Short mmCIF file of C-alpha atoms in Angstrom, two decimals:
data_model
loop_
_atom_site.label_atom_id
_atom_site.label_comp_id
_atom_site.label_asym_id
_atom_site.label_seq_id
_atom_site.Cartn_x
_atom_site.Cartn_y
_atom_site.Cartn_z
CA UNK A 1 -72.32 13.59 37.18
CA UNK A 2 -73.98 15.61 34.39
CA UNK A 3 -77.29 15.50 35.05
CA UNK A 4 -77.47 16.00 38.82
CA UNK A 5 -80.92 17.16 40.62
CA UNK A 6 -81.78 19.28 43.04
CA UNK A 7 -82.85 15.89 45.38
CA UNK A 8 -79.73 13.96 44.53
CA UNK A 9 -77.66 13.49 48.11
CA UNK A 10 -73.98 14.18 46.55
CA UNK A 11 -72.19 11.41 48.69
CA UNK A 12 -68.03 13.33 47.84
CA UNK A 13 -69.46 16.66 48.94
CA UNK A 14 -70.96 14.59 52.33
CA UNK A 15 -67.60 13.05 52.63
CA UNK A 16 -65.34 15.98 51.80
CA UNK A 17 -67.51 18.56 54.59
CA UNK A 18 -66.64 15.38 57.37
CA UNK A 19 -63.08 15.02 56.56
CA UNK A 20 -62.98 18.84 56.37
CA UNK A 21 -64.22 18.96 60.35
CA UNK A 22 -62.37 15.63 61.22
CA UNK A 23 -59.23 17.73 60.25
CA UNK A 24 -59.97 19.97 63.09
CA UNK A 25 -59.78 17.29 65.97
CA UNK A 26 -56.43 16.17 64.57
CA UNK A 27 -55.42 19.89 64.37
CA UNK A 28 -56.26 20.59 67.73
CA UNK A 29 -54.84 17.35 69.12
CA UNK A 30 -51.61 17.83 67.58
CA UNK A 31 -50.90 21.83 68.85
CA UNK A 32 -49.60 20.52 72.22
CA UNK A 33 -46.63 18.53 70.28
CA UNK A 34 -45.69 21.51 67.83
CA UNK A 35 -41.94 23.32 68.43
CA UNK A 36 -43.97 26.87 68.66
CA UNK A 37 -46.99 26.67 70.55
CA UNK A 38 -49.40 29.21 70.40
CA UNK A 39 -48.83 31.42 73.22
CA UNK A 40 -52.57 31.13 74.57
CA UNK A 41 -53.06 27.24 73.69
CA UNK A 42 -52.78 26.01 77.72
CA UNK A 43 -51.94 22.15 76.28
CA UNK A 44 -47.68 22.69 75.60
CA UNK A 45 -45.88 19.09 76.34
CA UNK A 46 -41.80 18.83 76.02
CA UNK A 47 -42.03 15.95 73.84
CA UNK A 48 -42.58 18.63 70.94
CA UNK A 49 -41.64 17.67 67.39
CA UNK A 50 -41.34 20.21 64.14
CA UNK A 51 -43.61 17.62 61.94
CA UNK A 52 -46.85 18.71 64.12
CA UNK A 53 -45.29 22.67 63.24
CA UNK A 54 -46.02 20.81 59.57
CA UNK A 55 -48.91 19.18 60.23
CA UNK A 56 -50.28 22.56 62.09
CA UNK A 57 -49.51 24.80 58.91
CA UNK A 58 -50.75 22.01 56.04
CA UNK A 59 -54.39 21.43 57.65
CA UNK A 60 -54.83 25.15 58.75
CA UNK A 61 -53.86 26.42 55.08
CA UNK A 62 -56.98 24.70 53.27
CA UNK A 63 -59.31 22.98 56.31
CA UNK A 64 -62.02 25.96 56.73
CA UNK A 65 -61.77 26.92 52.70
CA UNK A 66 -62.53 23.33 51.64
CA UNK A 67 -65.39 23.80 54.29
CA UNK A 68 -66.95 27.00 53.59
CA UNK A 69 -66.71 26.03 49.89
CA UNK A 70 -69.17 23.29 50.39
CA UNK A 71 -70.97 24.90 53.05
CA UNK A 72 -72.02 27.31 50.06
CA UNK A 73 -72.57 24.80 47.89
CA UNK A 74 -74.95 23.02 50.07
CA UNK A 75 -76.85 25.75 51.13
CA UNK A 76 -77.69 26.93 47.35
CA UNK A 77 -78.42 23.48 47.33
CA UNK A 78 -81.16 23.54 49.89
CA UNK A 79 -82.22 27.20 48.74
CA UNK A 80 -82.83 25.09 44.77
CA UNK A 81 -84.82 22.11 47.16
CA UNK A 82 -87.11 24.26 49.75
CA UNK A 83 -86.76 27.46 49.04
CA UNK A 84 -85.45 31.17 50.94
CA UNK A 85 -87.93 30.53 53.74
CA UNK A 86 -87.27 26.90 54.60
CA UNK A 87 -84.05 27.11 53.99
CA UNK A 88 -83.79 30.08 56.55
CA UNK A 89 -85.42 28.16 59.34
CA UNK A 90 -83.44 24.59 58.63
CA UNK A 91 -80.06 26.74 59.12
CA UNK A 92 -81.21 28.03 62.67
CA UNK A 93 -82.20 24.93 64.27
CA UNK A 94 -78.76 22.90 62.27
CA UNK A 95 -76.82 25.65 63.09
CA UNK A 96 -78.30 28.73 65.15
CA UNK A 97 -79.17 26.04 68.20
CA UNK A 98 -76.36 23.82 68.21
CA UNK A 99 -74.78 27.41 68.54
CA UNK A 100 -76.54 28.40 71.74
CA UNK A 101 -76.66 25.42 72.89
CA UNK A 102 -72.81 25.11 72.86
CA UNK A 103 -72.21 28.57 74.01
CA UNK A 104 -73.89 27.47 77.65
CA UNK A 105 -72.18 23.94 77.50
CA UNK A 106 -68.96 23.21 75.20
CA UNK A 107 -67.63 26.99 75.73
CA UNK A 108 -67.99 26.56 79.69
CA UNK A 109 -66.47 23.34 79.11
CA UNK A 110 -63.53 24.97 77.58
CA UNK A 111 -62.56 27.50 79.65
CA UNK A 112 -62.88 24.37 82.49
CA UNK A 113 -60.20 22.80 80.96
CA UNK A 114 -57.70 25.94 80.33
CA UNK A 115 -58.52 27.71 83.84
CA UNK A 116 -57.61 23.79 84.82
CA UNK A 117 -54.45 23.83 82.63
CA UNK A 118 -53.22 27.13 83.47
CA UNK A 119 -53.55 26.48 87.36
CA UNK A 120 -51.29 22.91 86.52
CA UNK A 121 -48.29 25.29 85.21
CA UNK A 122 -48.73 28.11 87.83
CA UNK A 123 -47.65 28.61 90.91
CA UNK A 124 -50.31 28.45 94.50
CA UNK A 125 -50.63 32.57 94.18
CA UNK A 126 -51.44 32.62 90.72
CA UNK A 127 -53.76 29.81 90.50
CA UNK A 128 -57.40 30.84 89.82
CA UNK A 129 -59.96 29.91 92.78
CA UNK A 130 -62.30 27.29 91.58
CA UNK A 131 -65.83 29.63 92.73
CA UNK A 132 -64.73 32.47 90.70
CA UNK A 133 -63.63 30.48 87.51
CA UNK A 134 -66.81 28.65 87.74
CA UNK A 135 -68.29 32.12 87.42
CA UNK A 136 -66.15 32.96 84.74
CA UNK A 137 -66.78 30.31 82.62
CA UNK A 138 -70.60 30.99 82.25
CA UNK A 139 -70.02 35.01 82.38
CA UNK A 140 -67.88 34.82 79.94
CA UNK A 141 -69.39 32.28 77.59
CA UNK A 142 -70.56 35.24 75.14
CA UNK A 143 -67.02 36.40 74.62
CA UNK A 144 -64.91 33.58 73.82
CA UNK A 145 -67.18 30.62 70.86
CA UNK A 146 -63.34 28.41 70.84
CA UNK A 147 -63.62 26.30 68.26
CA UNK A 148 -67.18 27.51 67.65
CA UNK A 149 -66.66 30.58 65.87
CA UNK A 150 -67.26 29.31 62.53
CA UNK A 151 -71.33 28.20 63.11
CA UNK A 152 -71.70 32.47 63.67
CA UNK A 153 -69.83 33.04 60.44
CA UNK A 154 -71.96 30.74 58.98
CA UNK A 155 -75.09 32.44 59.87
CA UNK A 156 -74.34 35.71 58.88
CA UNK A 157 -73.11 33.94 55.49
CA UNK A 158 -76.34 32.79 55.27
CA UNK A 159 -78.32 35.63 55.93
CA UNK A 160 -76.24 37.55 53.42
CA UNK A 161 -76.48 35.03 50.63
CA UNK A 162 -80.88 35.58 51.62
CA UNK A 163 -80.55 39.24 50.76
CA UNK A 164 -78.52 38.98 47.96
CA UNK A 165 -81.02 36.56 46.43
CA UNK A 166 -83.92 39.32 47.81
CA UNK A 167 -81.69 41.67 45.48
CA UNK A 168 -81.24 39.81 43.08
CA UNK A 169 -85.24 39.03 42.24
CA UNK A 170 -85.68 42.85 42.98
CA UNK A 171 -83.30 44.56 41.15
CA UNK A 172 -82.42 43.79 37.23
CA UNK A 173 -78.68 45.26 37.01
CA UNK A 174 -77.71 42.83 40.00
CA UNK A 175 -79.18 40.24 38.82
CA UNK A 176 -77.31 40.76 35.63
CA UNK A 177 -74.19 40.80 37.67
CA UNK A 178 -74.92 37.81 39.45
CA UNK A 179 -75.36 36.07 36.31
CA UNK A 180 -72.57 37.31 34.71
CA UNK A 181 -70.16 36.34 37.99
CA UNK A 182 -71.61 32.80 38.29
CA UNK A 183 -70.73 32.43 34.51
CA UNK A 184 -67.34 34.07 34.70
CA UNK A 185 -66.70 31.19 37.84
CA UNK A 186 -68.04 28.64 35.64
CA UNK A 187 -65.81 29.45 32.49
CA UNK A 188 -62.61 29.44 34.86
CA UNK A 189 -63.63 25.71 36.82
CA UNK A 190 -64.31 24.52 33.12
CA UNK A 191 -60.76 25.94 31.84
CA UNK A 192 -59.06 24.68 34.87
CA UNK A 193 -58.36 28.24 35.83
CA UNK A 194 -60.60 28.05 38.92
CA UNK A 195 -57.84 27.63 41.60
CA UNK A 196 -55.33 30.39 39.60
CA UNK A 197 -58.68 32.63 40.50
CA UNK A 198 -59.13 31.96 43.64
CA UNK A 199 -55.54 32.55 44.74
CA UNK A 200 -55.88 35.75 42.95
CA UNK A 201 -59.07 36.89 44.02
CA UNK A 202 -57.67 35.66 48.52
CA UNK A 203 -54.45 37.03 47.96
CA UNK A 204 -54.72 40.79 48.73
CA UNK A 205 -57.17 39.69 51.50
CA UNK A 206 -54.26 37.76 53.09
CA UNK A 207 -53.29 41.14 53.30
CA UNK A 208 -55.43 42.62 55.89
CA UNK A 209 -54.62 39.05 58.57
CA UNK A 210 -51.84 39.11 61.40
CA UNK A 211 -50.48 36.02 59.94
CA UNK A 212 -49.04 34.23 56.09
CA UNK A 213 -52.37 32.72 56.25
CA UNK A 214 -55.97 33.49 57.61
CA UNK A 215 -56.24 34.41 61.58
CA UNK A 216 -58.80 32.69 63.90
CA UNK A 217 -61.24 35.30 65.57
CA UNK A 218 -63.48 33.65 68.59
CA UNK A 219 -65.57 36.00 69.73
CA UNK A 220 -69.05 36.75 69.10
CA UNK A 221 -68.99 39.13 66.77
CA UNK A 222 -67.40 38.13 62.82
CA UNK A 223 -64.11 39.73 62.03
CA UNK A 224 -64.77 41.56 58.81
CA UNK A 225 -61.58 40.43 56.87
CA UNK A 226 -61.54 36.93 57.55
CA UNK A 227 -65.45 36.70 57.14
CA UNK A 228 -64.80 38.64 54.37
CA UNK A 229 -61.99 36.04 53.07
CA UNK A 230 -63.78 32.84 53.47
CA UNK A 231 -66.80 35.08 51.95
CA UNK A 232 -65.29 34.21 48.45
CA UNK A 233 -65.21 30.22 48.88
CA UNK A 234 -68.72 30.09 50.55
CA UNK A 235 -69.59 32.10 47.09
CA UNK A 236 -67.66 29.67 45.25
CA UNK A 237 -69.30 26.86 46.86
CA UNK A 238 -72.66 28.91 45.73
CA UNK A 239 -71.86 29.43 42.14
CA UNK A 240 -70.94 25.71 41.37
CA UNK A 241 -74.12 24.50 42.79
CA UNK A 242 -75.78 26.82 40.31
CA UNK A 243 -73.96 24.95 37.42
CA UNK A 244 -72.77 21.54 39.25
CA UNK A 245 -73.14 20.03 35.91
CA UNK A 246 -69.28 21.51 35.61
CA UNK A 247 -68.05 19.48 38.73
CA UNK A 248 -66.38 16.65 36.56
CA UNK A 249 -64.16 19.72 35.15
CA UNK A 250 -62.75 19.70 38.64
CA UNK A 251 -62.52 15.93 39.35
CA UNK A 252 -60.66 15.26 36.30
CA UNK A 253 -57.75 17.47 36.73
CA UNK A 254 -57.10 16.60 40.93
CA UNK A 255 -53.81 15.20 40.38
CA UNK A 256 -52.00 18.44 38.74
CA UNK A 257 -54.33 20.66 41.50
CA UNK A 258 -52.93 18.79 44.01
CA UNK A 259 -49.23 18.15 42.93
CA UNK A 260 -49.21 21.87 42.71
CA UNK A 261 -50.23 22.67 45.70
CA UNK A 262 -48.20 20.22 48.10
CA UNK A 263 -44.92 21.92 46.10
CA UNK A 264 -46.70 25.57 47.01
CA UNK A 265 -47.11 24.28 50.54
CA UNK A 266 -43.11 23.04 50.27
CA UNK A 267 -42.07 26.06 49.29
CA UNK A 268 -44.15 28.17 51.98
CA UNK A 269 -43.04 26.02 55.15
CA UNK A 270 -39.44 26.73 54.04
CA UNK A 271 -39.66 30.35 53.62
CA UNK A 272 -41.36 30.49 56.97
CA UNK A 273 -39.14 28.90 58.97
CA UNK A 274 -36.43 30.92 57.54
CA UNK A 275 -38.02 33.73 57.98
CA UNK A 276 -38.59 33.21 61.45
CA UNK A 277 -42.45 33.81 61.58
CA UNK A 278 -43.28 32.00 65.11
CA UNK A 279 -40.34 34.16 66.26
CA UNK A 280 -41.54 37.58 65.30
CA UNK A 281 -39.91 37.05 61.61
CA UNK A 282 -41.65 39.28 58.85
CA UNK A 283 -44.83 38.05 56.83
CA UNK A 284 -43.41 38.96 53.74
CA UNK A 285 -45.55 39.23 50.54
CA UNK A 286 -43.87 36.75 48.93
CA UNK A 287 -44.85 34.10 51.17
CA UNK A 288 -48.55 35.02 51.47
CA UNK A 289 -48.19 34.88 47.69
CA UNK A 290 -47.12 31.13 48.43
CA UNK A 291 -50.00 30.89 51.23
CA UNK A 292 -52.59 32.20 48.72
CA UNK A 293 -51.50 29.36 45.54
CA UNK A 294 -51.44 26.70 47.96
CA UNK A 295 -54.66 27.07 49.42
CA UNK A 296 -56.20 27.32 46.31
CA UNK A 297 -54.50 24.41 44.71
CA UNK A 298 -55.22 22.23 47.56
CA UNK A 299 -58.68 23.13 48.26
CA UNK A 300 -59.83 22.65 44.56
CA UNK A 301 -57.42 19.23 44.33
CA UNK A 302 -59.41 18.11 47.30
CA UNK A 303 -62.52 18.39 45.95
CA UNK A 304 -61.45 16.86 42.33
CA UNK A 305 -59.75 13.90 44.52
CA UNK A 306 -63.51 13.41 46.84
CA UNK A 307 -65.07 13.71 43.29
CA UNK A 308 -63.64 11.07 41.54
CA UNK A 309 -62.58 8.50 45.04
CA UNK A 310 -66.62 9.34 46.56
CA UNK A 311 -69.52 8.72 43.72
CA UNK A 312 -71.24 5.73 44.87
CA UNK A 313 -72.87 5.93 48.64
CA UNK A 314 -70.82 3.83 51.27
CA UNK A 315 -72.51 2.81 54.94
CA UNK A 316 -69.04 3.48 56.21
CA UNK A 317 -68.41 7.09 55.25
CA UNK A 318 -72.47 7.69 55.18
CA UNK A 319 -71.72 7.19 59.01
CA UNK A 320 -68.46 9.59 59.58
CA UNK A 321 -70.58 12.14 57.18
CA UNK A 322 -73.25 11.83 59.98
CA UNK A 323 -70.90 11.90 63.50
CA UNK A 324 -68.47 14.40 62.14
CA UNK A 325 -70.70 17.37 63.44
CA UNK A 326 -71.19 15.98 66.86
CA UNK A 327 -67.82 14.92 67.00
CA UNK A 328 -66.30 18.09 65.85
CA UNK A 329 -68.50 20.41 68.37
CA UNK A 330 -67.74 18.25 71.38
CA UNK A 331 -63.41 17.64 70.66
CA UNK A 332 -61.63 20.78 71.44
CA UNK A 333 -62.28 20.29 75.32
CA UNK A 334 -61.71 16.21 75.21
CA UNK A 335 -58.85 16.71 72.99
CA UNK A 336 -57.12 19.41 75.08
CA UNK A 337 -57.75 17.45 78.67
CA UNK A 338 -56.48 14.19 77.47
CA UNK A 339 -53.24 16.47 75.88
CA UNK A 340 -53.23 17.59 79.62
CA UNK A 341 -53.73 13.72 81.08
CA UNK A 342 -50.65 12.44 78.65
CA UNK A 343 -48.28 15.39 79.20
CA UNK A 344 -46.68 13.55 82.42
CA UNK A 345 -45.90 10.37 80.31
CA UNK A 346 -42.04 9.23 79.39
CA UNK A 347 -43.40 8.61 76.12
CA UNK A 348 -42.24 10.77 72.11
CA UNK A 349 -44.77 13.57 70.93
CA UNK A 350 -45.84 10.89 68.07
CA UNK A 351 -46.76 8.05 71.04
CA UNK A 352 -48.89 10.72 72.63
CA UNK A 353 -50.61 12.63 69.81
CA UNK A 354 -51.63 8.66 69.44
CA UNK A 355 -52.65 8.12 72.87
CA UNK A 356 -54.82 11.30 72.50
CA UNK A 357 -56.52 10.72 69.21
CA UNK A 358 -57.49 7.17 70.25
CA UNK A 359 -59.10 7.97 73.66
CA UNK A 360 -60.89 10.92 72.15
CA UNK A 361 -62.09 8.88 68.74
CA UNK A 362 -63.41 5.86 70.97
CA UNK A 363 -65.36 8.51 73.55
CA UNK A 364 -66.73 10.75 71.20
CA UNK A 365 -67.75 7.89 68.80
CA UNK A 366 -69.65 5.57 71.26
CA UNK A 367 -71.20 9.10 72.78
CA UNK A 368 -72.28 9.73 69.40
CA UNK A 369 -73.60 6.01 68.12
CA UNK A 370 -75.18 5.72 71.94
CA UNK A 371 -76.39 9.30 72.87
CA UNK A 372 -76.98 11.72 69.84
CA UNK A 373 -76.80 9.76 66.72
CA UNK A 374 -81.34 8.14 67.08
CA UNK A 375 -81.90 11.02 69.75
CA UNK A 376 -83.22 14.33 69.59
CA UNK A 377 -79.52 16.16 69.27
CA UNK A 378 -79.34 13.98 66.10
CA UNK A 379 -82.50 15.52 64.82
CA UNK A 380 -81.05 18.61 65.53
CA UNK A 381 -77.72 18.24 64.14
CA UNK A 382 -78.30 15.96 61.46
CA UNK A 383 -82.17 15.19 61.31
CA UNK A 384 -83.91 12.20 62.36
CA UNK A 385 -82.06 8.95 61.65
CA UNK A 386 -84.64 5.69 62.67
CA UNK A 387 -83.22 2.32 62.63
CA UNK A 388 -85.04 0.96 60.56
CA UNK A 389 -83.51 3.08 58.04
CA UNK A 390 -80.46 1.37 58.66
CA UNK A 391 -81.30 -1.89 56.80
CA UNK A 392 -82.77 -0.01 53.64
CA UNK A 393 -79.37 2.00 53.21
CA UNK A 394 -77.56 -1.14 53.53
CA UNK A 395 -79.69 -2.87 50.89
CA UNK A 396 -79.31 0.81 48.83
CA UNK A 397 -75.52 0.87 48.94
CA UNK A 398 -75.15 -3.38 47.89
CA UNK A 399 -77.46 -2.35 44.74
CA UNK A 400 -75.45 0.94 43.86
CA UNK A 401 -72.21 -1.39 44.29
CA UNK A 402 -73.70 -3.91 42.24
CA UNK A 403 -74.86 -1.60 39.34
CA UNK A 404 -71.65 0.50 39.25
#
């Protein structure tokens, strides 16, 4: 991993992005089970169980970090392969239109299936008439992204990693300074100080969020301190690109990154259910300390553990690497309905997150394999895939196997 070009497809950062989205579906499929729903999540079934509380917390503490992190590493990446201007108009048609797009179909979608939800629970008065929610749901698209949120982040990430590149060429002291950063990042990942650093570096920006960890803002226009907190692992991301001959400083240690950080995690869940946090409880600073070393430890121990597990191509994961965009844009609305479908059922919170995640994986798959992934939303998503292509990978992944 030493001597990695600015061509070479890095097959652990492919697979570590997907995983990082497929998180989301299970995320989102398991909030209807948890013991303290959010109060504006219409999906809430009485077969609720504290492990999904767990599960919620976990996933939420390092899912977005892991995927900003290599969202900045792959767009230095593609900034090193075609340059500021390319690179500007590959992110609006992979990102920019699948945003649009979804804002006039997914979003509407959405609020479908919560003006839907919310008129299962109410009474006859307080239901919402069909004609004006249908109105709703496309007046409203603008104000409410869901699960979106995080392609407009994105963009303005991008636009601001443009300038500071414009500045950069432009102005000698910032240069300088971007030099000297990069190289201070480098020196920690090589001293296995990088996730100490980036707990530091997050934890007074914990401060300015509702919650022990980051908050979730949907509308159209970026919340400042949480852009501003996933800011610093989109940089990160950046920086190791610049000197990814480092990255086996990471995969070596992703045992102790990770050991760490499940203890961290331990030792946050217990102070916040004693604390009473879901009840009103107090977000002390002791346990955004705890939210701040975990993240860090787990994000980092991720990547070490996709590092080392994820060097050689595979067909298998080439093809989650592929769907996981498609399937993570179309879920939330899927996931939530079929939470809504299930609810009636005599059956545990465990039988139905099951029920869920199966009829969502086996829809959104075959929609995916039979509608987007040779089509033009796979070009737009992904790029073009042909078929033929198919048979040369296959042949490209026995000889890697064979040579490894």
């Amino acid at each position: 991993m030493s001597n990695i070009s600015a061509n070479e497809r890095l097959h652990s950062m492919d697979a570590l992005r997907a995983v990082a989205m497929l998180l989301g579906v299970v995320l989102h499929g398991g909030m209807a089970y948890m013991d303290n729903v959010w109060s504006k999540w219409v999906a809430n079934d009485p077969a609720s169980n504290h492990a999904f509380d767990t599960m919620f917390w976990f996933i939420h503490l390092f899912r977005m970090q892991v995927f900003f992190l290599i969202a900045g590493f792959f767009a230095c990446m593609l900034v090193a392969r075609y340059g500021a201007g390319k690179f500007a108009s590959n992110r609006l048609k992979r990102v920019g239109l699948p945003l649009v797009i979804g804002i006039f179909t997914i979003v509407p979608l959405c609020n479908a299936v919560w003006t839907w939800g919310f008129n299962l629970q109410a009474t006859p008065e307080e239901q919402v008439p069909l004609a004006s929610a249908i109105a709703g749901w496309f007046g409203m698209a603008f104000l409410n992204q869901w699960h979106l949120w995080f392609l407009g982040n994105l963009l303005v990430m991008y636009g601001g990693s443009l300038l500071w590149l414009k500045l950069s060429g432009a102005v000698r002291p910032i240069a300088r300074m971007n030099e000297a950063i990069t190289n201070a990042w480098v020196w920690c990942v090589r001293h296995a100080l990088a996730a100490p650093v980036l707990a530091i570096v997050t934890f007074p920006l914990l401060f300015l969020q509702d919650g022990a960890g980051v908050d979730t803002h949907t509308g159209p226009i970026p919340d400042p301190a949480i852009i501003t907190y996933y800011m610093v692992f989109f940089a990160g991301g950046w920086m190791l690109y610049r000197r990814r001959e480092y990255l086996n400083d990471i995969a070596r240690l992703w045992i102790p990154y990770l050991i760490s950080g499940f203890v961290c995690f331990g030792v946050f869940m217990v102070m916040r259910d004693n604390a009473g946090v879901s009840q009103g409880g107090v977000v002390t600073p002791l346990l955004r300390g705890f939210s701040a070393i975990a993240t860090a430890m787990i994000v980092i121990g991720f990547m070490g553990l996709f590092l080392h597990l994820f060097k050689h191509p595979s067909p298998t994961m080439r093809y989650v690497s592929d769907s996981a965009y498609w399937v993570y844009i179309v879920h939330l609305p899927l996931v939530v309905w079929l939470n809504l479908i299930v609810e009636p059922i005599n059956a545990g919170a465990f039988t139905k997150f099951a029920i869920v995640m199966f009829a969502a994986c086996a829809i959104m798959y075959s929609s995916y394999h039979t509608l987007v992934r040779y089509t033009w939303i796979g070009n737009v998503l992904n790029g073009p895939r042909l078929k033929a292509e198919r048979t040369a990978r296959r042949l490209e992944h026995r000889a890697a196997a064979t040579n490894s």
